[in-house]
PDB file of C-alpha atoms in Angstrom:
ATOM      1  CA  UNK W   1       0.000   0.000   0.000  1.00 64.00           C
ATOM      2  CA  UNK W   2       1.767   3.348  -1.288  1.00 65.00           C
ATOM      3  CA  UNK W   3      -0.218   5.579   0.706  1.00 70.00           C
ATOM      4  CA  UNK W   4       0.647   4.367   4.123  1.00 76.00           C
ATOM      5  CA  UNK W   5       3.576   5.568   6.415  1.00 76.00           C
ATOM      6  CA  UNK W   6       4.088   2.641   8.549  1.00 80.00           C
ATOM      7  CA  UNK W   7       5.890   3.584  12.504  1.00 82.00           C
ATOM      8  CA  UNK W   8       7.748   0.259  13.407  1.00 82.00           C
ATOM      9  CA  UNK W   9       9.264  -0.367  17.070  1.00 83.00           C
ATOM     10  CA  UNK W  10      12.980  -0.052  16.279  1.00 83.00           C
ATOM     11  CA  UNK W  11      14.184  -1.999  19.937  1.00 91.00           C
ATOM     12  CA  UNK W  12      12.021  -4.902  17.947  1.00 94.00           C
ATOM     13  CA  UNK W  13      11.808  -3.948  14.658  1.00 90.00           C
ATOM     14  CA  UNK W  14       7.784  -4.783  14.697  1.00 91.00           C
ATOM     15  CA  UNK W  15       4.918  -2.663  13.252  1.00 88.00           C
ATOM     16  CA  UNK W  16       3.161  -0.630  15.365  1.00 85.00           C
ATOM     17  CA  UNK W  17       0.996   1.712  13.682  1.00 85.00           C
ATOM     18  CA  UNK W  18      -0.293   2.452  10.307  1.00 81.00           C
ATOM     19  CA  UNK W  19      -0.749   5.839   9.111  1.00 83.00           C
ATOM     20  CA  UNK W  20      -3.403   6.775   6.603  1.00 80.00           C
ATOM     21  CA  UNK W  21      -4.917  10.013   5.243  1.00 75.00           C
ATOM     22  CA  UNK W  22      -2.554  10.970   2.206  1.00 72.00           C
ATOM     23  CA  UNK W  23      -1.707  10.199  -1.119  1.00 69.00           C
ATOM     24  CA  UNK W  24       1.525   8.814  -2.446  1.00 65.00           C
ATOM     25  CA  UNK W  25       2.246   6.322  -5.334  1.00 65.00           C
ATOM     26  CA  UNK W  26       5.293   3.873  -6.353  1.00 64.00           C
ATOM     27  CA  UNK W  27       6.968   7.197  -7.887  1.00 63.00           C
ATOM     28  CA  UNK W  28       6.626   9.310  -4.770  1.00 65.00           C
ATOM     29  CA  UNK W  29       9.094  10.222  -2.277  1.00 74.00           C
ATOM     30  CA  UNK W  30       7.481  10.551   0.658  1.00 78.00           C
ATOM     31  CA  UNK W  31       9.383  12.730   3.258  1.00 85.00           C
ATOM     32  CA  UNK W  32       8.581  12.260   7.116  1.00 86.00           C
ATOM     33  CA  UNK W  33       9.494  13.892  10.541  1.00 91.00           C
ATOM     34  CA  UNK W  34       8.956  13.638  13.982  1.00 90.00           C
ATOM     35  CA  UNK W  35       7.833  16.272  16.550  1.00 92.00           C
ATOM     36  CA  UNK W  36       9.919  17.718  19.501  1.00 92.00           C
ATOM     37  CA  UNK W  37       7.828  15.904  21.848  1.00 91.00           C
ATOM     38  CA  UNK W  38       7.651  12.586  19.237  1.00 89.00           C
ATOM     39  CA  UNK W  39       3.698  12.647  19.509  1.00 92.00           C
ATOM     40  CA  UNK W  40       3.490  13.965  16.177  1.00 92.00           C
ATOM     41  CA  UNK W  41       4.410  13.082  12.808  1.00 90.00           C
ATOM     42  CA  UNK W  42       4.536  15.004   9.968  1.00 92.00           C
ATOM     43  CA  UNK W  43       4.447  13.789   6.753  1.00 88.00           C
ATOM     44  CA  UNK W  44       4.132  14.937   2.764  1.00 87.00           C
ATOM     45  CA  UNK W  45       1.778  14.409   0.309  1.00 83.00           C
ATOM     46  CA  UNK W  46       2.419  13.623  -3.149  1.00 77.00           C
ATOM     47  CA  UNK W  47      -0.520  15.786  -5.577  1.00 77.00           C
ATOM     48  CA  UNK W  48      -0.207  18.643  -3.517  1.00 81.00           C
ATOM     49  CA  UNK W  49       2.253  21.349  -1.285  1.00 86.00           C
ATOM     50  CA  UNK W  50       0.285  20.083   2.037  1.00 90.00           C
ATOM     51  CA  UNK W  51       1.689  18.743   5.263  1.00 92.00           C
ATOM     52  CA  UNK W  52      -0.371  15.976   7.179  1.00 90.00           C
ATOM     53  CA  UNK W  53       0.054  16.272  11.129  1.00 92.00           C
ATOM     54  CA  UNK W  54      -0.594  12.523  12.523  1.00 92.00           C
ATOM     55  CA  UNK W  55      -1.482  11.950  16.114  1.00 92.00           C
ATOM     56  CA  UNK W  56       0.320   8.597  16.722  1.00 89.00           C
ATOM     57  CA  UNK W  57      -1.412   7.539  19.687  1.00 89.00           C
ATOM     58  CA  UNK W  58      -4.932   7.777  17.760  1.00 91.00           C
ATOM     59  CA  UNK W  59      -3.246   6.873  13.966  1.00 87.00           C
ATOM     60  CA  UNK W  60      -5.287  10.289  12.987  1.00 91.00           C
ATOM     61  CA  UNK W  61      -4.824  13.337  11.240  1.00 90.00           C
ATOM     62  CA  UNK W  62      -5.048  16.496  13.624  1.00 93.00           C
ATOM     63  CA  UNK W  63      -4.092  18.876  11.434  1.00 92.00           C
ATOM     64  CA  UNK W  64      -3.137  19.934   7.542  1.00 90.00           C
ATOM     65  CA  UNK W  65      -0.363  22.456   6.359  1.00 93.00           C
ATOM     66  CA  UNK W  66      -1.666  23.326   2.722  1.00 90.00           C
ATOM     67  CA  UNK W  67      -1.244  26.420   0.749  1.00 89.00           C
ATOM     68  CA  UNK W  68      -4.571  27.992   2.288  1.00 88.00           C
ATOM     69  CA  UNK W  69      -2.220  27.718   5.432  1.00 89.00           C
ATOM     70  CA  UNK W  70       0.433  29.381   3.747  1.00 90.00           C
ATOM     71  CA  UNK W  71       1.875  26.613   2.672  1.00 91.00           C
ATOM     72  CA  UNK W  72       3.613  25.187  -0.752  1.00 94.00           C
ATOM     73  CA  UNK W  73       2.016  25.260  -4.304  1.00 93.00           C
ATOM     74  CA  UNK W  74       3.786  21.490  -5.315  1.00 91.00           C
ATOM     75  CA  UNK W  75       4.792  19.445  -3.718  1.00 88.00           C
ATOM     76  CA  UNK W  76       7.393  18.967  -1.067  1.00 90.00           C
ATOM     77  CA  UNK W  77      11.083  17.908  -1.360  1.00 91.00           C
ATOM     78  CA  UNK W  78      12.007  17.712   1.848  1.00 93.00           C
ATOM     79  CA  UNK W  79      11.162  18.039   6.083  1.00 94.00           C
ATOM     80  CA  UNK W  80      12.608  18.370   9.316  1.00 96.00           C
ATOM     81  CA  UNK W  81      11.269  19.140  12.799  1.00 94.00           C
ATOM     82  CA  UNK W  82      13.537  20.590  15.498  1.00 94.00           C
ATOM     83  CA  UNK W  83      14.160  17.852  18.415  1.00 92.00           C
ATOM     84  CA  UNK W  84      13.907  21.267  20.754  1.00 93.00           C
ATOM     85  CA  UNK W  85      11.556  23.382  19.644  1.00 91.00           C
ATOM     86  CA  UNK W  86       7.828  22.769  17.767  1.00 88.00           C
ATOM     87  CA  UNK W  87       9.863  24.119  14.590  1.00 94.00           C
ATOM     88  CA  UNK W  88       9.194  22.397  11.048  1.00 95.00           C
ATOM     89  CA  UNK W  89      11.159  23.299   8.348  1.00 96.00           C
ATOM     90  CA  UNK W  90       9.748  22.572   4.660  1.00 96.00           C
ATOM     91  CA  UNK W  91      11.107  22.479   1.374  1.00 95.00           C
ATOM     92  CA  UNK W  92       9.121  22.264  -2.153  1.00 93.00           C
ATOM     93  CA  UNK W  93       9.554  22.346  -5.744  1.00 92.00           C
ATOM     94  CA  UNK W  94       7.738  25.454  -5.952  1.00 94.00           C
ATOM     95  CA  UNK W  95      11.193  26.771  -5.131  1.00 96.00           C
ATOM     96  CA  UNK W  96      10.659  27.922  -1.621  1.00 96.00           C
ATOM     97  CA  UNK W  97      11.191  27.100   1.962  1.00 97.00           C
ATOM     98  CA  UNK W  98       8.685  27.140   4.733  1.00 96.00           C
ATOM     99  CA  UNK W  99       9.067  27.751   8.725  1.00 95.00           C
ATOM    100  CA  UNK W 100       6.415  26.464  10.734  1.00 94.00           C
ATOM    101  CA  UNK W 101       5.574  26.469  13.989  1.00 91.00           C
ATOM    102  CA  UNK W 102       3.497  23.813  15.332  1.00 83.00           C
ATOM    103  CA  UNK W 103       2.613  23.896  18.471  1.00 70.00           C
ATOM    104  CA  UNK W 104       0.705  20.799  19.738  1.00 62.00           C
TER     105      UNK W 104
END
């Protein structure tokens, strides 16, 4: 399944959650980050510039970064979340860079 981001255990290396809610196919490259606090992840999807915000602990999405956020116009290239701060830095092929705080 191409449009799942799967969270494995590493101590044990087994599946522990599936995470649904976005789109990717077998020529995507989906980019994913974890939140300061490792609650959250965030995670790109492939048609559009948006961000999806899983909750781990419910496998949901609480919240989407898209372009009527301020967000990208295509899609994303690249992520990474601060391990301090509730900082999420974005990259796209619409040529820019996005800072985003996120507080949860």
């Amino acid at each position: 399944d191409t449009s799942r981001n799967i969270v494995l255990d590493v101590t044990n290396g087994k599946q522990i959650r599936n995470l649904y809610g976005h789109k990717n196919d077998g020529f995507s490259n989906p980019k994913i980050a974890w939140s300061c606090s490792g609650q959250y992840i965030f995670g790109n999807h492939q048609e559009d510039g948006s961000i999806c915000v899983w909750d781990i602990a419910s496998s949901t999405i609480v919240k989407r970064l898209d372009q009527a956020a301020g967000g990208h116009s295509m899609p994303v290239r690249d992520l990474f979340a601060s391990q301090l701060t509730d900082t999420l830095v974005s990259t796209s092929f619409d040529k820019s860079t996005k800072l985003w705080m996120v507080p949860m």
